[in-house]
Coordinates of C-alpha atoms in Angstrom, one line a residue:
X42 CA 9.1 3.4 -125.7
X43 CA 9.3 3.3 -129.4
X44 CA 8.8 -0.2 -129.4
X45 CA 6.1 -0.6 -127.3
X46 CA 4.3 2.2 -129.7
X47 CA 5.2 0.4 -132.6
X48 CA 4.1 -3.1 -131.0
X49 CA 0.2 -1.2 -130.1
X50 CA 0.1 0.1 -133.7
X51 CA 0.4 -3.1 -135.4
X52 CA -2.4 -4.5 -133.0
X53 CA -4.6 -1.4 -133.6
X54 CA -3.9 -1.9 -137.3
X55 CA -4.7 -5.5 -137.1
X56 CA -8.2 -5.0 -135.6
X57 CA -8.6 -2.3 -138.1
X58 CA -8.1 -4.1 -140.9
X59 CA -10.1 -7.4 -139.6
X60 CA -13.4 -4.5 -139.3
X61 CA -13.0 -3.2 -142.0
X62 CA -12.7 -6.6 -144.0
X63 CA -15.9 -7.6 -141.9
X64 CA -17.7 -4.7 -142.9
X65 CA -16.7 -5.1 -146.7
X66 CA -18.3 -9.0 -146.8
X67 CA -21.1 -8.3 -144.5
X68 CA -21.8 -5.2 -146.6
X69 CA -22.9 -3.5 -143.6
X70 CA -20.6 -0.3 -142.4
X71 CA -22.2 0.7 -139.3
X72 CA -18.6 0.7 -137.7
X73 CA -17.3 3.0 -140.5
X74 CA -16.7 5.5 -137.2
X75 CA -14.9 3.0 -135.3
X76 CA -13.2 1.5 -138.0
X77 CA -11.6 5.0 -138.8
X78 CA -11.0 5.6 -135.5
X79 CA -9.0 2.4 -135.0
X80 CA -6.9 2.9 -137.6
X81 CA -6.4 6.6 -137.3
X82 CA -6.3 7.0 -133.6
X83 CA -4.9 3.4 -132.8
X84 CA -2.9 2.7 -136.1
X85 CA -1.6 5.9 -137.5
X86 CA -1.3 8.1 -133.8
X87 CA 0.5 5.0 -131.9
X88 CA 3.1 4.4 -134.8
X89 CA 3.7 8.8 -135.3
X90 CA 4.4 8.4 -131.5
X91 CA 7.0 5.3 -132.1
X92 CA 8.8 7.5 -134.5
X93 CA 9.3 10.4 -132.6
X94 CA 10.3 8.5 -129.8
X95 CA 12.7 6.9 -132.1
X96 CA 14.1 10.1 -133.9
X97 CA 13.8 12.3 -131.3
X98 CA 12.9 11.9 -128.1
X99 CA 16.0 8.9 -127.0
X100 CA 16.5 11.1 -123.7
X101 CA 12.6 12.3 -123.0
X102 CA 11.5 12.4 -119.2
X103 CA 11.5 8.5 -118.7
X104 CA 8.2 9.9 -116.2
X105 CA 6.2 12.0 -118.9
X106 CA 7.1 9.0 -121.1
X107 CA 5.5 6.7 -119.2
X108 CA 2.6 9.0 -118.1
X109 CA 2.1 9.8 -122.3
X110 CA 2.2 5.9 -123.2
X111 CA -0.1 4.8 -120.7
X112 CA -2.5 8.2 -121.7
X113 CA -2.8 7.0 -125.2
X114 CA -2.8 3.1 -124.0
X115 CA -6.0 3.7 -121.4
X116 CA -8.1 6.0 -123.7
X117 CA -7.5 4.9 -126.9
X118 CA -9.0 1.2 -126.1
X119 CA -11.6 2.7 -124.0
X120 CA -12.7 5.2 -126.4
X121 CA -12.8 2.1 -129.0
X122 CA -15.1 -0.3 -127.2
X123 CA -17.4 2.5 -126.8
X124 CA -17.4 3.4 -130.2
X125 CA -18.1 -0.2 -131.0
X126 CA -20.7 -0.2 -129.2
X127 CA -22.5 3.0 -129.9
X128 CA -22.6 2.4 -133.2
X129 CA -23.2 -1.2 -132.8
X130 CA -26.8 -0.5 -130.9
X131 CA -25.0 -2.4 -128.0
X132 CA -25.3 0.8 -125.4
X133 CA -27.4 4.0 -125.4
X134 CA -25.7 7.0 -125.8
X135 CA -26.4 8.1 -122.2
X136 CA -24.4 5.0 -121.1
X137 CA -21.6 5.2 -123.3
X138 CA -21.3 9.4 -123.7
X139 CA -19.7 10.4 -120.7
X140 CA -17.3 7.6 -121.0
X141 CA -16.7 8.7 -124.8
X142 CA -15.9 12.2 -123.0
X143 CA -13.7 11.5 -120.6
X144 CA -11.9 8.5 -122.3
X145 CA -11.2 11.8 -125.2
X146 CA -9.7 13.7 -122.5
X147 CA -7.4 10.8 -121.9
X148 CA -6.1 10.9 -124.9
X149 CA -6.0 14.7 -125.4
X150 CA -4.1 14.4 -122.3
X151 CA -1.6 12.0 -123.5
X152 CA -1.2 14.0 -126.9
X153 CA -0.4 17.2 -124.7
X154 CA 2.1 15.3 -123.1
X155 CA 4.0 14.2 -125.9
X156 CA 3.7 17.6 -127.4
X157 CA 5.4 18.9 -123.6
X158 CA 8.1 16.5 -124.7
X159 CA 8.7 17.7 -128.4
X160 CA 9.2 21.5 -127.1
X161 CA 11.0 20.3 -123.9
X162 CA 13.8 18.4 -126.4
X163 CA 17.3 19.6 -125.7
X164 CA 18.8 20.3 -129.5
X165 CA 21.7 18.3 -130.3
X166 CA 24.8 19.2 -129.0
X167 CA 26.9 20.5 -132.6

């Protein structure tokens, strides 16, 4: 699993980094929300979750794990298109804001999960 996190958060950090460049020679930051959202949510979340999975979570529930990574993997993209296009004039916010709402959820969900699998850690055996 640590892979495939690691794997998403150079994408996510790729995108972010291509906005953010195009915002910088357009001079226009209207992203500036999804922007940060990329790279926080998408860069820095995705690669925290590929290091605990590395350090600590080896043996988690191979089912939570799964359930977590596709959590973060649905709303994290979902809730990135809509920010996009939000704040891009693309879609009104009566479109876009209960699919902002649930696609939140999602990934609230998916953080729970991973914190269920921090607290559920056996402790090394000494």
């Amino acid at each position: 699993m640590d892979r495939k996190y690691l794997f998403t958060a150079l994408i996510y950090g790729i995108l972010g980094l291509a906005l953010g460049i195009h915002m910088a020679a357009s001079h226009d930051h209207g992203q500036l929300v999804t922007h940060a959202h990329i790279m926080l949510l998408g860069f820095v979340v995705s690669f925290f979750y590929a290091l605990c999975h590395k350090l600590w979570l080896h043996e988690a529930n191979c089912r939570l794990a799964s359930i977590q990574f596709y959590a973060h993997q649905v709303g994290t993209p979902v809730l990135l298109v809509c920010l996009f296009l939000l704040y891009g004039h693309i879609a009104p916010e009566s479109i876009l804001g209960p699919l902002l709402g649930i696609a939140s959820i999602t990934v609230l969900l998916g953080m729970l999960a991973m914190a269920v699998m921090v607290v559920m850690r056996r402790a090394p055996a000494t």
